[in-house]
XYZ file of C-alpha atoms in Angstrom:
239
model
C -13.967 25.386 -8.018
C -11.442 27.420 -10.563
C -11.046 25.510 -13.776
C -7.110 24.572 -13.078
C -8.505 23.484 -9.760
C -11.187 20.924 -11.844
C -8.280 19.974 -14.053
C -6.422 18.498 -11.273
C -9.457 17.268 -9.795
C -9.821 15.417 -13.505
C -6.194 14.104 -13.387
C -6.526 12.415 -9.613
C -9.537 10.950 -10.223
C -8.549 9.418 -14.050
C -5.741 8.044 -11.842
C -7.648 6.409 -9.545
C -9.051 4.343 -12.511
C -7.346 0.953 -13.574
C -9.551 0.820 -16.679
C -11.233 3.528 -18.623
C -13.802 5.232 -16.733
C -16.968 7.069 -18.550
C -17.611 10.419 -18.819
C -20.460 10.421 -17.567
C -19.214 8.937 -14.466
C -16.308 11.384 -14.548
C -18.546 14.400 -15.217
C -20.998 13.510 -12.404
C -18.142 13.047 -9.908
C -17.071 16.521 -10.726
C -20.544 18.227 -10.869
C -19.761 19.337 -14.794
C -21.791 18.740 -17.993
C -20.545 15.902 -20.220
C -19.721 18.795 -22.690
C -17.388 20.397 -20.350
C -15.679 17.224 -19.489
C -14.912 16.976 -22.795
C -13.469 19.865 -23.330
C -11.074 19.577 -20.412
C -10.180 16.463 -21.377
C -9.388 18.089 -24.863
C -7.261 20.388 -22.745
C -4.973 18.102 -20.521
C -4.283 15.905 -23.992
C -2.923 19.031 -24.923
C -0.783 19.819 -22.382
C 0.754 16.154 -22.516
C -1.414 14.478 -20.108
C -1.533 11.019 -22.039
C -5.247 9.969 -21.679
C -6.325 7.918 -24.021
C -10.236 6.477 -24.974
C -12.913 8.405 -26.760
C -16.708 9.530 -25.935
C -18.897 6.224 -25.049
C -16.059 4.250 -24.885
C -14.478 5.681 -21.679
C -10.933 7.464 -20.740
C -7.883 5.813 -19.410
C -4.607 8.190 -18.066
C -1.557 6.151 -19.115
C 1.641 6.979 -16.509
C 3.694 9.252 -16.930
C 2.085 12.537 -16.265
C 3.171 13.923 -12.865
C 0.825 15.872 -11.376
C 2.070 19.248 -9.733
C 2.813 18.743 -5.956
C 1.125 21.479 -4.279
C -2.513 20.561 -5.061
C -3.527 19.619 -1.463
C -6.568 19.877 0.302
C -6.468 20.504 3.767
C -8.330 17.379 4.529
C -5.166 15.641 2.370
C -3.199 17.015 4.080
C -4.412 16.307 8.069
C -4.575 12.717 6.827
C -0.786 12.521 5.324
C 0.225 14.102 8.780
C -1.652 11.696 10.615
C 0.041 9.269 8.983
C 3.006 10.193 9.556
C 2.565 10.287 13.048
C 1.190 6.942 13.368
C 4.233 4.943 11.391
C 6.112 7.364 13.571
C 4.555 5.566 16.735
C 4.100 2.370 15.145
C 6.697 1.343 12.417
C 10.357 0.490 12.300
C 12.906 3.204 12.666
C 13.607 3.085 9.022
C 9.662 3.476 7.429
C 9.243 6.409 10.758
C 12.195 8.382 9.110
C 10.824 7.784 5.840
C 7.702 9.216 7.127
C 9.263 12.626 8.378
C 10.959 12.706 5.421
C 7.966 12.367 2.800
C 6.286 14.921 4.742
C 8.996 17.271 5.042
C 9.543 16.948 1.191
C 5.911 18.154 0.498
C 6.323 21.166 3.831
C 9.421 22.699 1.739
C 7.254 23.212 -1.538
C 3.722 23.795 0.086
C 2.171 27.653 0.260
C 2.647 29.379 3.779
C -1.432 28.046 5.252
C -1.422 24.964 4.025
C 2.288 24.425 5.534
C 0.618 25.799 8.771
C -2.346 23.104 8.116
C 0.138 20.158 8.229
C 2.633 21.061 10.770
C 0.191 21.983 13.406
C -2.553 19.573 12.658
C -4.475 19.059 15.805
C -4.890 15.289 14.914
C -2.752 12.665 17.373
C -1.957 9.090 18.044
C -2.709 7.808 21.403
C 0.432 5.633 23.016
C 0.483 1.656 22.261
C 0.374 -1.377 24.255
C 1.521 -3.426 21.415
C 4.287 -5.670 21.863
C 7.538 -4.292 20.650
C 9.127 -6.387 17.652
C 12.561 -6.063 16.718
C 13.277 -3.187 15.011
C 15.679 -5.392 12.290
C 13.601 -7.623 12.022
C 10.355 -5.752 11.017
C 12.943 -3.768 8.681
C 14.252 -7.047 6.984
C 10.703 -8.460 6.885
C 9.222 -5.224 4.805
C 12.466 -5.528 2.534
C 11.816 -9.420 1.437
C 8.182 -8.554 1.113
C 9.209 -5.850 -1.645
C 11.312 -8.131 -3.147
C 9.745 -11.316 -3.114
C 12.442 -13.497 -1.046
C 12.284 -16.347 0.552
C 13.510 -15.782 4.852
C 14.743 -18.143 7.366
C 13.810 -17.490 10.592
C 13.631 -19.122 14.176
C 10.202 -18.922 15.479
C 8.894 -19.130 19.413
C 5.171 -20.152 19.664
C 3.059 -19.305 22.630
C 4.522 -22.572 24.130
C 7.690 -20.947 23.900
C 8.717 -23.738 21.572
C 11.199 -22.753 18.403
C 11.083 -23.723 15.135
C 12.994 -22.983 12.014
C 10.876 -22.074 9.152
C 10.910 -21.501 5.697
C 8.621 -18.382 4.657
C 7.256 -16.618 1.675
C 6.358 -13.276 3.327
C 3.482 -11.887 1.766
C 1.763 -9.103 4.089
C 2.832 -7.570 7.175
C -0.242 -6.411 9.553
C -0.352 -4.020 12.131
C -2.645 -4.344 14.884
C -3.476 -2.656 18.456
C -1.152 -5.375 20.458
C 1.129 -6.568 17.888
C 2.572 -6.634 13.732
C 1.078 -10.348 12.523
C 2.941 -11.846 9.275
C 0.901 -13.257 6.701
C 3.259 -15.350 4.470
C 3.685 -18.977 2.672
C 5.211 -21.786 4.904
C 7.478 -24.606 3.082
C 7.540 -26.892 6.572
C 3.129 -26.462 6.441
C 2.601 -26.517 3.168
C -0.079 -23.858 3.579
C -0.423 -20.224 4.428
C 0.185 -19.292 7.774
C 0.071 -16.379 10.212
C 3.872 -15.098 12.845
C 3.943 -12.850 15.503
C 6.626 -10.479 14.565
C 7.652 -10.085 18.295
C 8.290 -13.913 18.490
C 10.589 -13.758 15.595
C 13.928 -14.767 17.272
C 16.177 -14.672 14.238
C 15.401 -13.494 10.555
C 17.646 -14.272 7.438
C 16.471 -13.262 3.652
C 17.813 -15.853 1.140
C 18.733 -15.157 -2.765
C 16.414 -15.350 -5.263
C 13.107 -15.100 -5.493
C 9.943 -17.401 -4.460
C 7.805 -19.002 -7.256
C 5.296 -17.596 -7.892
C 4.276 -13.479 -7.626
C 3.125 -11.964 -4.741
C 0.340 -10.720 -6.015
C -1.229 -14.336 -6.471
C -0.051 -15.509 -3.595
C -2.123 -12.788 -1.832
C -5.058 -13.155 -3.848
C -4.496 -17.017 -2.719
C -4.493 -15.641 0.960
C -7.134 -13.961 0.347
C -9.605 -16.850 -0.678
C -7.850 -19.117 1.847
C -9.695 -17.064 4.876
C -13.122 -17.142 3.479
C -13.042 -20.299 1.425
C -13.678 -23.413 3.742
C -14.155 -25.358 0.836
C -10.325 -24.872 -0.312
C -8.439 -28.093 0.811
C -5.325 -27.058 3.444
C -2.296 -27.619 2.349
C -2.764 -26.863 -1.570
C 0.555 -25.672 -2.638
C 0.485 -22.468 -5.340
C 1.599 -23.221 -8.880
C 5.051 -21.906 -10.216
C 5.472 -18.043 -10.590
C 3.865 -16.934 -13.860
């Protein structure tokens, strides 16, 4: 490995970290004596890389530093193509464009072989069975999710019965036979789980719900393990 290639090995894996990380731990993970961690670290604060910490105490990189967009591996890149291919197969119109076009944004700036790496990667996605949700509606449903909204929607249960809930959508899963909705429902009182296909109607309303999404997942979360937690609990006011 060529010290500029260690450097941005150093930069992706001090952004990896939440919280300062030790050098020891960073020199072992690049196979590099404490002293020459040091000294690259010395280096990348001086080309504006804004890491911040101190020997012992460990070494945070604050945002803001972009790293330079070419540094992929070809194992990087057969997974970003396989990606692509599979929310190609498997998303909404909108997120499979999105896809082509995050990959053709990094094919117009990559070197000649590793262009050739990612366009003709050998790896594919095998055709689905999954029942096919509306395309809006999966669209909509990603949007409030990003934005924290509250949605309306009609909803036909495997009785073919409809409902009209009120939702905070909180995680959209996709599986082999279908996308599964993980969101917050006013009429239960509790978390609960929506077959996208079964949505019949979808509306977003204004504002947003509560509490953050973040809680509410880490509520989720704890609601499928913990047995213990009483149904129905409703989460506090947003923070």
């Amino acid at each position: 490995m060529s010290r500029a290639q260690r450097l941005l090995a150093l930069l992706q894996l001090l952004r990896q970290h939440r919280f300062p990380v030790r050098g020891e731990q960073l020199a072992e993970q690049l196979g590099v004596s404490l002293r020459t961690l040091y000294r690259d670290i010395r280096t990348l604060q001086a080309q504006g890389a804004r890491i911040e910490g101190e020997a012992g105490l460990g070494y945070l990189l604050r945002p803001g530093f972009m790293l330079p967009p070419l540094m992929f591996s070809p194992e990087e890149l057969e997974a970003l193509a396989l990606g692509a291919r599979w929310v190609n197969e498997r998303g909404d119109s909108h997120l499979a464009a999105a896809a082509q076009s995050a990959l053709g944004k990094i094919g117009a700036v990559l070197p000649q072989p590793l262009h050739y790496v990612m366009e003709h990667s050998g790896l594919r996605i095998g055709p689905s069975e999954a029942h096919k949700s509306d395309d809006d509606v999966i669209y909509q449903l990603r949007l409030a999710i990003r934005q924290e909204q509250r949605i309306d929607i009609v909803y036909c249960d495997l009785k073919n019965q409809h409902s009209t809930r009120t939702l905070w959508p909180l995680a959209l899963g996709y599986f082999d036979q279908t996308q599964l909705l993980a969101a917050w429902c006013e009429l239960r009182q509790d978390f609960r789980h929506f077959r996208t296909d079964r949505i019949a109607t979808l509306t977003r309303l204004p504002g947003r719900f509560p509490k953050r999404r973040e809680h509410l997942l880490q509520a989720w979360r704890k609601s499928l393990f913990d047995t213990e937690t009483p149904p129905g609990s409703k989460p506090t006011g947003r923070n």
